[in-house]
Amino acid sequence: LDPRDLAMVPDRVAAPAQRLAKLLATAKNAISKGGSAEVVLWAIWAASGLAPQWQRASAAGGPAGAAADRDLDAVLALFDKAAHFADTMPPGAPGLFADTLSGQEIAGDTLAERAVREDCVRILTAHRSKGLEWDVVVVAGVQEEAWPDLRLRGSLLGVDELAETARPDTRPDQGQGADVDAAMLAAKLLAEERRLFYVAVTRARKRLVVTAVGGEDTDTRPSRFLTELAGDDISVVRVAQTQGHRWLSMPALVADLRRAAADTARPLPVRQAAAAQLARLAAAGVRAAHPRDWYALTEISDDGPIVAGGEVVRLSPSQVESFTRCGLRWLLEAAVGAGSSDVLRHLGTVIHAAAVLTADGATERAVADRIDEIWHHLDFGSAWYSAKQRALAERMVRRFLDWHAANPRELVAVEQALKVRIGQVEITGRVDRLESDDEGRAVVVDLKTGGSAPREDELGRHPQLGVYQLAVLLGAFERFGLAEPGGAELVQVGKAAGVTLRAKVQRQDALAEDDEPGWAKNLVETVASGMAGPVFTAQVNPSCRTCPVASCCPVNPEGEQVTP
């Protein structure tokens, strides 16, 4: 900014700073004349003198040439973005252009040409390959329903379909005509897909390889285009039925050797040779070569129970509900540490913190300010998702505040810890809200921020609420003068509340009013026995679709390889 500051600086340091100062002056001059982002960028580029320097380096090749190629690619992408910005935004806004670039969390795509290396494999779409040629071309994944893809294209909101429906000459009795139109459109799409396939396969100068997968045990099948391409003169090579072909990778080699060594139908010398090669690989430390690592041959590390006889089994009300739903998921989440994403936990923590502030007498404005204060410290992965979750949190807080204002019961404590023991079982946990009804009985309220809620017919025997009431009955809150349970409630403030801004309250009646008052105690004893192990059963339930450990569950398609 001030050239005098460079007077006492060595030339090797001052020279780059002076060049940068001249470029900044050039940019200021272009901006003062009302230049657009593209004009200012051209002025800086012309004044830098880098164009001929990088062009010479690129032509020379070598590491310096590769670096020059990357630099030129970046400049071309920058100019392409500036040109697009100048075409779509008001002129004279280079500052806005700079803010737009710096604010991108994901780099924007560019149509600018890039330097092409000759000694590489190019991966690109069929559309992008038009006009180009290579000695060897591989067209992969030529599957039916993927190529050709005959799904009807449409806009996001279906404007084409709405316009078609609104036509005056469109009548409900024109079903046959609609079928004809659909058939004609499908034929047109098929022709377009065939032309695109023709473009892809004609890019090869010497050798063309087209691949597809299919089989009797799968729904996928090769495209009709594969047969049309081969005709009667070219035979289709079925890799799975061709001896001597395998992927050029170590796992594929190990799998082939293991298959040969274990196949009793093969000659003994072949099996012995395969076993000898596996021994060589195992000695070299190759993964999965040693039989001790083979599937279903490993021994169970410990077949005993998790909790030895006589030891205390510790559980929480939420764990009782989780174990009741699926014992295997409880084991993997509680003992291994698998669980849901941090985003869900962040949101739940914020809502519970807002509930504590409200209980302390904070105003709605104070609660909102506190949430804004801590929100920036939470990691939601991206700015747009953080904004979406912030709006969701605002709706949740609004539901809770309205419910809190209309709640007639007396609030006794919030985020209150509990710890009681029954036999060899110790119940520990924390209740969101402990309240007292007009009869002086304890009512435990649990805030829920998730998107699913139990059915109304399940509330009478809801495990978590039942354990809360059992804890009250066992004296967990005697210091507050509350020894008799008067029921428990789930207050749904998340998506489970529906589209309204009112919280959804799901109540469980007092244990004494149930036909079997001891059902909660029996449930805790049964769950405690199951948690001690050593067998944990995977059960299909509505939560399977969002299970974080589905890949380890034998009842889920993602985890079918796991031995039950």
Coordinates of C-alpha atoms in Angstrom, one line a residue:
L1 CA 0.0 0.0 0.0
D2 CA 2.9 2.3 0.7
P3 CA 6.1 1.8 -1.5
R4 CA 8.2 3.5 1.2
D5 CA 7.8 0.5 3.4
L6 CA 9.9 -1.5 1.0
A7 CA 12.9 0.9 1.1
M8 CA 14.8 -1.1 3.7
V9 CA 13.7 -4.5 2.5
P10 CA 16.1 -6.7 0.4
D11 CA 15.3 -6.8 -3.3
R12 CA 14.5 -10.5 -3.3
V13 CA 11.7 -9.8 -0.9
A14 CA 10.7 -6.3 -2.2
A15 CA 10.5 -7.3 -5.9
P16 CA 7.5 -9.7 -5.6
A17 CA 5.7 -7.2 -3.2
Q18 CA 6.2 -4.4 -5.8
R19 CA 4.8 -6.6 -8.6
L20 CA 1.8 -7.4 -6.4
A21 CA 1.3 -3.7 -5.6
K22 CA 1.3 -2.9 -9.3
L23 CA -1.4 -5.5 -10.0
L24 CA -3.5 -4.1 -7.1
A25 CA -3.1 -0.7 -8.6
T26 CA -4.2 -2.0 -12.0
A27 CA -7.3 -3.6 -10.4
K28 CA -8.2 -0.4 -8.6
N29 CA -7.9 1.5 -11.8
A30 CA -10.1 -0.9 -13.7
I31 CA -12.7 -0.9 -10.9
S32 CA -12.7 2.9 -10.7
K33 CA -13.6 3.0 -14.4
G34 CA -16.7 0.8 -13.7
G35 CA -15.2 -2.4 -15.1
S36 CA -17.0 -5.7 -14.6
A37 CA -15.4 -8.7 -12.9
E38 CA -14.3 -10.1 -16.2
V39 CA -12.8 -6.7 -17.4
V40 CA -10.9 -6.3 -14.1
L41 CA -9.6 -9.9 -14.3
W42 CA -8.4 -9.3 -17.9
A43 CA -6.5 -6.2 -16.8
I44 CA -4.8 -8.0 -14.0
W45 CA -3.9 -11.0 -16.2
A46 CA -2.4 -8.7 -19.0
A47 CA -0.4 -6.7 -16.4
S48 CA 1.0 -9.9 -14.8
G49 CA 2.9 -11.1 -17.8
L50 CA 2.4 -14.7 -16.8
A51 CA 0.9 -15.9 -20.0
P52 CA 4.0 -16.3 -22.1
Q53 CA 6.0 -17.6 -19.2
W54 CA 3.5 -20.4 -18.4
Q55 CA 3.1 -21.2 -22.1
R56 CA 6.8 -21.8 -22.5
A57 CA 6.9 -23.9 -19.4
S58 CA 3.9 -25.9 -20.6
A59 CA 5.5 -26.6 -24.0
A60 CA 8.8 -27.7 -22.4
G61 CA 7.1 -30.5 -20.5
G62 CA 8.4 -32.2 -17.4
P63 CA 7.4 -31.4 -13.8
A64 CA 7.6 -27.7 -14.5
G65 CA 5.4 -28.1 -17.5
A66 CA 2.8 -30.1 -15.5
A67 CA 2.7 -27.4 -12.9
A68 CA 2.2 -24.8 -15.6
D69 CA -0.6 -26.8 -17.1
R70 CA -2.4 -26.9 -13.7
D71 CA -1.9 -23.1 -13.3
L72 CA -3.3 -22.4 -16.8
D73 CA -6.2 -24.7 -16.1
A74 CA -7.0 -22.7 -12.9
V75 CA -6.8 -19.4 -14.7
L76 CA -9.1 -20.7 -17.5
A77 CA -11.6 -21.9 -14.9
L78 CA -11.4 -18.5 -13.2
F79 CA -12.0 -16.6 -16.5
D80 CA -14.9 -19.0 -17.3
K81 CA -16.5 -18.3 -14.0
A82 CA -16.0 -14.5 -14.3
A83 CA -17.6 -14.6 -17.8
H84 CA -20.6 -16.5 -16.5
F85 CA -20.8 -14.1 -13.6
A86 CA -20.7 -11.0 -15.9
D87 CA -23.4 -12.5 -18.1
T88 CA -25.8 -13.2 -15.2
M89 CA -25.1 -10.4 -12.7
P90 CA -25.2 -6.6 -13.0
P91 CA -22.0 -5.1 -14.3
G92 CA -19.4 -3.4 -12.2
A93 CA -19.6 -5.9 -9.3
P94 CA -16.1 -7.4 -9.0
G95 CA -16.3 -7.3 -5.2
L96 CA -19.4 -9.4 -5.3
F97 CA -17.7 -11.8 -7.7
A98 CA -14.8 -12.2 -5.2
D99 CA -17.3 -12.7 -2.3
T100 CA -19.1 -15.4 -4.4
L101 CA -15.9 -17.3 -5.0
S102 CA -14.7 -17.1 -1.4
G103 CA -18.1 -18.2 -0.1
Q104 CA -18.2 -21.4 -2.0
E105 CA -18.0 -24.5 0.2
I106 CA -18.0 -26.8 -2.9
A107 CA -16.0 -25.6 -5.9
G108 CA -18.3 -24.7 -8.8
D109 CA -18.2 -26.7 -12.0
T110 CA -16.6 -25.1 -15.0
L111 CA -16.9 -25.7 -18.8
A112 CA -13.5 -24.2 -19.5
E113 CA -11.1 -26.4 -21.4
R114 CA -8.2 -28.0 -19.5
A115 CA -4.8 -29.3 -20.5
V116 CA -5.0 -33.0 -21.5
R117 CA -2.2 -35.4 -20.5
E118 CA -1.3 -38.0 -23.2
D119 CA -0.1 -40.6 -20.7
C120 CA -3.3 -41.1 -18.9
V121 CA -6.8 -42.6 -19.0
R122 CA -9.6 -40.1 -19.5
I123 CA -12.9 -40.9 -17.8
L124 CA -15.8 -38.9 -19.3
T125 CA -19.4 -39.1 -20.4
A126 CA -20.6 -40.2 -23.8
H127 CA -21.7 -36.6 -24.6
R128 CA -18.3 -35.2 -23.7
S129 CA -16.5 -37.7 -26.0
K130 CA -18.1 -36.4 -29.1
G131 CA -15.4 -35.3 -31.6
L132 CA -12.6 -37.1 -29.8
E133 CA -10.8 -40.4 -30.5
W134 CA -8.5 -42.8 -28.7
D135 CA -6.7 -46.1 -29.7
V136 CA -8.6 -48.0 -27.0
V137 CA -12.1 -47.1 -25.7
V138 CA -14.0 -48.9 -22.9
V139 CA -17.7 -48.4 -22.7
A140 CA -18.6 -49.7 -19.3
G141 CA -21.9 -50.5 -17.6
V142 CA -24.1 -51.0 -20.7
Q143 CA -27.1 -52.3 -18.8
E144 CA -30.7 -52.4 -19.6
E145 CA -32.7 -49.6 -17.9
A146 CA -29.5 -47.6 -17.7
W147 CA -28.6 -47.6 -21.4
P148 CA -31.1 -47.2 -22.8
D149 CA -32.7 -45.1 -20.1
L150 CA -36.3 -44.7 -21.2
R151 CA -37.6 -42.9 -18.2
L152 CA -39.6 -39.8 -19.1
R153 CA -37.6 -36.7 -18.5
G154 CA -39.4 -33.8 -16.8
S155 CA -38.9 -30.6 -14.9
L156 CA -38.7 -30.5 -11.1
L157 CA -42.3 -29.4 -10.6
G158 CA -43.7 -31.3 -13.6
V159 CA -44.6 -28.2 -15.6
D160 CA -44.8 -30.2 -18.8
E161 CA -47.4 -32.6 -17.4
L162 CA -49.4 -29.7 -15.9
A163 CA -49.4 -27.9 -19.3
E164 CA -50.5 -31.1 -21.0
T165 CA -53.4 -31.5 -18.6
A166 CA -54.5 -27.9 -19.0
R167 CA -54.8 -28.2 -22.7
P168 CA -58.4 -27.5 -23.8
D169 CA -58.4 -30.5 -26.1
T170 CA -57.4 -32.9 -23.3
R171 CA -60.3 -35.0 -22.1
P172 CA -60.6 -37.9 -19.7
D173 CA -61.8 -40.2 -22.4
Q174 CA -58.6 -39.8 -24.5
G175 CA -56.9 -42.7 -22.8
Q176 CA -56.0 -44.5 -26.0
G177 CA -54.5 -41.3 -27.5
A178 CA -52.4 -40.8 -24.3
D179 CA -51.1 -44.4 -24.7
V180 CA -50.1 -43.7 -28.3
D181 CA -48.3 -40.4 -27.3
A182 CA -46.4 -42.3 -24.5
A183 CA -45.3 -45.0 -27.0
M184 CA -44.2 -42.4 -29.5
L185 CA -42.2 -40.6 -26.8
A186 CA -40.6 -43.9 -25.7
A187 CA -39.6 -44.6 -29.3
K188 CA -38.0 -41.1 -29.5
L189 CA -36.1 -41.6 -26.3
L190 CA -34.9 -45.0 -27.6
A191 CA -33.6 -43.5 -30.8
E192 CA -31.8 -40.7 -28.9
E193 CA -30.2 -43.3 -26.6
R194 CA -29.1 -45.4 -29.6
R195 CA -27.5 -42.4 -31.2
L196 CA -25.6 -41.6 -28.0
F197 CA -24.4 -45.2 -27.8
Y198 CA -23.2 -44.9 -31.4
V199 CA -21.2 -41.8 -30.5
A200 CA -19.5 -43.7 -27.6
V201 CA -18.5 -46.8 -29.5
T202 CA -17.2 -45.0 -32.5
R203 CA -14.5 -43.1 -30.5
A204 CA -12.1 -46.1 -30.8
R205 CA -9.4 -46.2 -33.5
K206 CA -8.1 -49.7 -32.9
R207 CA -9.9 -51.5 -30.0
L208 CA -13.3 -51.2 -28.4
V209 CA -14.4 -53.0 -25.2
V210 CA -18.0 -52.9 -24.1
T211 CA -18.9 -54.4 -20.7
A212 CA -22.1 -55.3 -18.9
V213 CA -23.1 -57.5 -16.0
G214 CA -26.0 -59.9 -15.5
G215 CA -26.8 -63.4 -14.3
E216 CA -29.5 -65.8 -13.2
D217 CA -29.3 -64.7 -9.6
T218 CA -29.7 -60.9 -10.3
D219 CA -32.2 -58.6 -11.9
T220 CA -29.6 -56.7 -13.9
R221 CA -29.1 -57.7 -17.5
P222 CA -27.0 -56.5 -20.4
S223 CA -28.5 -53.8 -22.7
R224 CA -30.2 -54.6 -26.0
F225 CA -27.5 -52.4 -27.5
L226 CA -24.9 -54.9 -26.7
T227 CA -26.5 -57.5 -28.9
E228 CA -27.1 -55.0 -31.7
L229 CA -23.5 -54.0 -31.6
A230 CA -22.1 -57.5 -31.7
G231 CA -24.5 -58.9 -34.3
D232 CA -23.6 -62.3 -35.7
D233 CA -19.9 -61.6 -36.4
I234 CA -18.7 -60.8 -32.9
S235 CA -19.0 -63.3 -30.1
V236 CA -19.8 -62.0 -26.6
V237 CA -17.1 -63.1 -24.2
R238 CA -18.5 -64.1 -20.8
V239 CA -15.8 -63.4 -18.3
A240 CA -17.3 -65.4 -15.5
Q241 CA -17.3 -68.5 -17.7
T242 CA -13.8 -68.0 -19.1
Q243 CA -11.0 -69.8 -17.3
G244 CA -7.8 -67.9 -16.6
H245 CA -9.3 -64.5 -16.3
R246 CA -9.3 -62.6 -13.1
W247 CA -9.0 -59.0 -11.9
L248 CA -5.3 -57.9 -11.6
S249 CA -5.4 -57.3 -7.9
M250 CA -4.1 -59.1 -4.8
P251 CA -7.6 -59.7 -3.2
A252 CA -8.8 -61.4 -6.5
L253 CA -5.7 -63.6 -6.5
V254 CA -6.2 -64.6 -2.9
A255 CA -9.9 -65.4 -3.5
D256 CA -9.0 -67.5 -6.6
L257 CA -6.4 -69.5 -4.6
R258 CA -8.7 -70.0 -1.7
R259 CA -11.4 -71.2 -4.0
A260 CA -9.1 -73.7 -5.7
A261 CA -7.7 -75.0 -2.3
A262 CA -11.2 -75.6 -0.9
D263 CA -12.7 -77.1 -4.0
T264 CA -12.8 -80.9 -3.4
A265 CA -13.7 -81.5 -7.1
R266 CA -10.3 -80.3 -8.3
P267 CA -7.3 -82.5 -8.6
L268 CA -5.2 -82.9 -5.5
P269 CA -2.0 -81.4 -7.1
V270 CA -4.0 -78.3 -8.0
R271 CA -5.3 -77.9 -4.5
Q272 CA -1.8 -78.5 -3.0
A273 CA -0.3 -75.9 -5.3
A274 CA -3.0 -73.4 -4.4
A275 CA -2.4 -74.0 -0.7
A276 CA 1.4 -73.6 -1.1
Q277 CA 0.9 -70.2 -2.8
L278 CA -1.5 -69.2 0.0
A279 CA 1.2 -70.1 2.5
R280 CA 3.7 -67.9 0.7
L281 CA 1.3 -65.0 0.7
A282 CA 0.4 -65.5 4.3
A283 CA 4.1 -65.5 5.3
A284 CA 4.5 -62.2 3.4
G285 CA 1.6 -60.8 5.5
V286 CA -1.0 -60.6 2.7
R287 CA -4.4 -60.1 4.1
A288 CA -6.9 -63.0 4.2
A289 CA -4.3 -65.5 2.9
H290 CA -4.0 -67.3 6.3
P291 CA -6.9 -69.7 7.1
R292 CA -7.2 -68.1 10.6
D293 CA -8.7 -65.1 8.9
W294 CA -11.1 -67.0 6.7
Y295 CA -14.8 -66.4 7.0
A296 CA -16.6 -68.8 9.5
L297 CA -13.3 -70.4 10.5
T298 CA -12.4 -68.0 13.2
E299 CA -13.2 -68.9 16.8
I300 CA -15.4 -66.8 19.0
S301 CA -13.2 -64.6 21.1
D302 CA -15.3 -65.0 24.2
D303 CA -18.5 -67.1 24.4
G304 CA -19.2 -66.1 28.0
P305 CA -21.7 -63.5 29.2
I306 CA -20.9 -59.8 29.3
V307 CA -21.8 -59.6 33.0
A308 CA -20.6 -62.4 35.1
G309 CA -22.8 -64.0 37.7
G310 CA -23.2 -61.9 40.8
E311 CA -22.2 -58.6 39.2
V312 CA -24.5 -55.7 39.0
V313 CA -26.2 -55.0 35.6
R314 CA -26.5 -51.3 35.0
L315 CA -29.1 -50.0 32.6
S316 CA -30.9 -46.8 31.8
P317 CA -34.6 -46.3 30.8
S318 CA -33.6 -45.5 27.2
Q319 CA -31.4 -48.6 27.0
V320 CA -34.4 -50.7 28.1
E321 CA -36.4 -49.3 25.2
S322 CA -33.5 -49.9 22.8
F323 CA -32.9 -53.5 23.9
T324 CA -36.6 -54.3 23.7
R325 CA -36.6 -53.0 20.2
C326 CA -33.4 -54.9 19.0
G327 CA -30.9 -56.6 21.3
L328 CA -28.2 -56.7 18.6
R329 CA -28.4 -52.9 17.9
W330 CA -28.2 -52.2 21.7
L331 CA -25.1 -54.3 21.9
L332 CA -23.3 -52.6 19.0
E333 CA -24.3 -49.1 20.1
A334 CA -23.7 -49.6 23.9
A335 CA -20.7 -51.9 23.8
V336 CA -19.0 -51.0 20.5
G337 CA -19.8 -47.4 20.3
A338 CA -21.8 -47.3 17.0
G339 CA -24.6 -44.8 16.9
S340 CA -26.4 -42.0 15.1
S341 CA -24.7 -39.0 13.5
D342 CA -23.5 -36.1 15.6
V343 CA -26.0 -33.8 13.9
L344 CA -28.9 -35.5 15.6
R345 CA -27.2 -35.3 19.0
H346 CA -26.3 -31.6 18.4
L347 CA -30.0 -30.8 17.7
G348 CA -31.2 -32.7 20.7
T349 CA -28.7 -31.0 23.0
V350 CA -29.7 -27.6 21.9
I351 CA -33.4 -28.2 22.5
H352 CA -32.8 -29.7 26.0
A353 CA -30.6 -26.7 26.8
A354 CA -33.5 -24.4 25.7
A355 CA -35.8 -26.3 28.0
V356 CA -33.4 -25.8 31.0
L357 CA -33.2 -22.1 30.3
T358 CA -37.0 -21.8 30.1
A359 CA -37.3 -23.6 33.5
D360 CA -34.9 -21.1 35.0
G361 CA -37.2 -18.3 33.9
A362 CA -35.5 -17.1 30.7
T363 CA -37.6 -15.2 28.2
E364 CA -38.1 -16.4 24.7
R365 CA -35.7 -13.7 23.4
A366 CA -33.0 -14.9 25.9
V367 CA -33.5 -18.5 24.8
A368 CA -33.1 -17.5 21.1
D369 CA -30.0 -15.4 21.8
R370 CA -28.4 -18.3 23.7
I371 CA -29.1 -20.7 20.8
D372 CA -27.6 -18.3 18.3
E373 CA -24.6 -17.9 20.6
I374 CA -23.8 -21.6 20.7
W375 CA -25.0 -22.6 17.2
H376 CA -21.8 -21.4 15.5
H377 CA -19.8 -23.9 17.6
L378 CA -21.8 -26.9 16.2
D379 CA -20.6 -28.7 13.1
F380 CA -23.5 -29.5 10.8
G381 CA -21.3 -30.2 7.8
S382 CA -22.3 -27.3 5.5
A383 CA -23.8 -23.8 5.8
W384 CA -27.1 -24.6 4.0
Y385 CA -27.7 -27.7 6.3
S386 CA -26.9 -25.6 9.3
A387 CA -29.4 -23.0 8.3
K388 CA -32.0 -25.7 7.7
Q389 CA -31.4 -27.3 11.1
R390 CA -31.5 -23.8 12.7
A391 CA -35.0 -23.3 11.3
L392 CA -36.0 -26.7 12.6
A393 CA -34.6 -25.9 16.0
E394 CA -36.6 -22.7 16.1
R395 CA -39.9 -24.6 15.4
M396 CA -39.0 -27.1 18.1
V397 CA -38.4 -24.4 20.7
R398 CA -41.6 -22.7 19.7
R399 CA -43.5 -26.0 20.3
F400 CA -41.8 -26.5 23.6
L401 CA -42.5 -22.9 24.8
D402 CA -46.2 -23.2 24.0
W403 CA -46.5 -26.5 25.7
H404 CA -44.6 -25.2 28.7
A405 CA -46.8 -22.2 29.0
A406 CA -50.0 -24.4 29.0
N407 CA -48.7 -27.1 31.3
P408 CA -50.7 -27.0 34.5
R409 CA -48.4 -29.2 36.6
E410 CA -45.7 -27.9 39.0
L411 CA -42.1 -28.2 37.8
V412 CA -39.9 -29.8 40.4
A413 CA -36.6 -30.3 38.7
V414 CA -35.0 -30.4 35.2
E415 CA -32.2 -32.7 34.0
Q416 CA -32.4 -34.6 37.2
A417 CA -30.2 -37.6 37.7
L418 CA -31.6 -40.9 39.1
K419 CA -30.0 -44.0 40.5
V420 CA -31.9 -46.8 42.1
R421 CA -31.3 -50.5 42.6
I422 CA -33.6 -53.5 42.4
G423 CA -31.8 -56.8 43.1
Q424 CA -28.8 -57.1 40.9
V425 CA -30.0 -54.4 38.6
E426 CA -29.0 -50.8 38.9
I427 CA -31.1 -48.2 37.0
T428 CA -29.3 -45.0 36.2
G429 CA -30.2 -42.1 34.0
R430 CA -31.5 -38.6 33.8
V431 CA -35.0 -37.2 33.4
D432 CA -35.7 -34.2 31.3
R433 CA -38.4 -32.8 33.6
L434 CA -39.7 -34.0 36.9
E435 CA -43.2 -32.6 37.7
S436 CA -45.8 -33.0 40.4
D437 CA -49.5 -33.3 39.5
D438 CA -52.4 -32.0 41.6
E439 CA -52.4 -35.2 43.7
G440 CA -48.8 -34.8 44.6
R441 CA -47.7 -37.7 42.4
A442 CA -44.5 -37.6 40.3
V443 CA -44.8 -37.2 36.5
V444 CA -41.7 -37.7 34.4
V445 CA -41.6 -35.8 31.1
D446 CA -39.2 -36.9 28.3
L447 CA -38.6 -34.4 25.5
K448 CA -38.3 -36.0 22.0
T449 CA -36.8 -34.3 19.1
G450 CA -36.8 -37.1 16.6
G451 CA -39.0 -37.8 13.6
S452 CA -40.8 -40.9 14.7
A453 CA -43.2 -41.5 17.6
P454 CA -44.7 -44.7 19.1
R455 CA -48.2 -45.7 18.2
E456 CA -51.0 -44.7 20.7
D457 CA -51.7 -48.4 21.4
E458 CA -48.0 -48.8 22.5
L459 CA -48.0 -46.1 25.1
G460 CA -49.5 -48.2 27.9
R461 CA -46.4 -50.4 27.9
H462 CA -43.8 -48.0 26.5
P463 CA -40.5 -49.4 28.0
Q464 CA -38.8 -46.1 28.7
L465 CA -41.7 -44.4 30.4
G466 CA -42.5 -47.5 32.4
V467 CA -38.9 -47.7 33.8
Y468 CA -39.1 -44.0 34.7
Q469 CA -42.2 -44.7 36.7
L470 CA -40.6 -47.8 38.3
A471 CA -37.6 -45.6 39.4
V472 CA -40.1 -43.2 41.1
L473 CA -41.7 -46.1 42.8
L474 CA -38.2 -47.4 44.0
G475 CA -37.5 -44.0 45.6
A476 CA -35.4 -42.2 43.1
F477 CA -36.9 -38.9 43.9
E478 CA -37.9 -39.2 47.6
R479 CA -35.8 -36.2 48.5
F480 CA -38.3 -34.1 46.6
G481 CA -41.2 -35.7 48.4
L482 CA -42.2 -37.7 45.4
A483 CA -42.6 -41.4 45.9
E484 CA -45.7 -42.4 44.0
P485 CA -45.7 -42.3 40.1
G486 CA -48.6 -40.5 38.5
G487 CA -47.8 -41.4 34.9
A488 CA -45.2 -40.3 32.4
E489 CA -45.3 -38.4 29.1
L490 CA -43.4 -38.1 25.8
V491 CA -43.5 -34.5 24.5
Q492 CA -42.8 -34.7 20.8
V493 CA -41.4 -31.3 19.6
G494 CA -39.6 -32.6 16.5
K495 CA -40.9 -33.8 13.1
A496 CA -43.0 -36.4 14.9
A497 CA -45.3 -33.6 16.1
G498 CA -46.5 -33.2 12.5
V499 CA -46.9 -30.0 10.5
T500 CA -48.5 -27.9 13.2
L501 CA -46.6 -25.8 15.7
R502 CA -48.1 -27.6 18.6
A503 CA -46.2 -30.2 20.5
K504 CA -47.6 -33.8 20.5
V505 CA -48.1 -35.2 24.0
Q506 CA -48.2 -38.9 24.4
R507 CA -49.1 -40.0 27.9
Q508 CA -48.7 -43.2 29.9
D509 CA -51.1 -43.8 32.8
A510 CA -49.8 -44.5 36.3
L511 CA -48.5 -48.0 37.0
A512 CA -51.1 -48.5 39.7
E513 CA -53.9 -48.0 37.1
D514 CA -52.6 -50.8 34.8
D515 CA -54.1 -54.2 34.8
E516 CA -50.6 -55.6 35.6
P517 CA -48.9 -53.0 37.9
G518 CA -45.7 -55.0 38.0
W519 CA -45.1 -55.2 34.2
A520 CA -42.3 -52.5 34.4
K521 CA -40.4 -54.5 37.1
N522 CA -40.7 -57.7 35.1
L523 CA -39.5 -55.9 32.0
V524 CA -36.4 -54.6 33.8
E525 CA -35.5 -58.0 35.1
T526 CA -36.0 -59.6 31.7
V527 CA -34.0 -56.9 29.9
A528 CA -31.2 -57.1 32.5
S529 CA -30.9 -60.8 32.0
G530 CA -30.7 -60.4 28.3
M531 CA -28.1 -57.6 28.5
A532 CA -25.9 -59.9 30.5
G533 CA -25.6 -62.0 27.4
P534 CA -24.1 -64.0 25.7
V535 CA -26.8 -64.2 23.0
F536 CA -28.2 -61.0 21.4
T537 CA -31.1 -61.3 18.9
A538 CA -31.6 -59.1 15.9
Q539 CA -35.2 -58.1 15.5
V540 CA -36.9 -56.5 12.5
N541 CA -38.7 -53.3 13.6
P542 CA -39.7 -49.9 12.2
S543 CA -36.3 -48.4 13.2
C544 CA -34.4 -50.7 10.9
R545 CA -34.5 -48.2 8.0
T546 CA -32.5 -45.7 10.0
C547 CA -30.3 -48.2 11.9
P548 CA -26.7 -47.0 12.1
V549 CA -25.4 -50.6 12.4
A550 CA -27.4 -52.2 9.5
S551 CA -24.2 -53.4 7.8
C552 CA -23.6 -55.7 10.8
C553 CA -27.1 -57.0 11.1
P554 CA -28.0 -60.4 9.6
V555 CA -31.7 -59.5 9.1
N556 CA -30.8 -56.5 7.0
P557 CA -29.8 -56.8 3.3
E558 CA -26.7 -54.8 4.0
G559 CA -25.5 -57.2 6.6
E560 CA -26.7 -60.6 5.3
Q561 CA -23.1 -61.7 5.2
V562 CA -22.9 -61.6 9.0
T563 CA -23.4 -65.0 10.6
P564 CA -26.5 -64.9 12.9

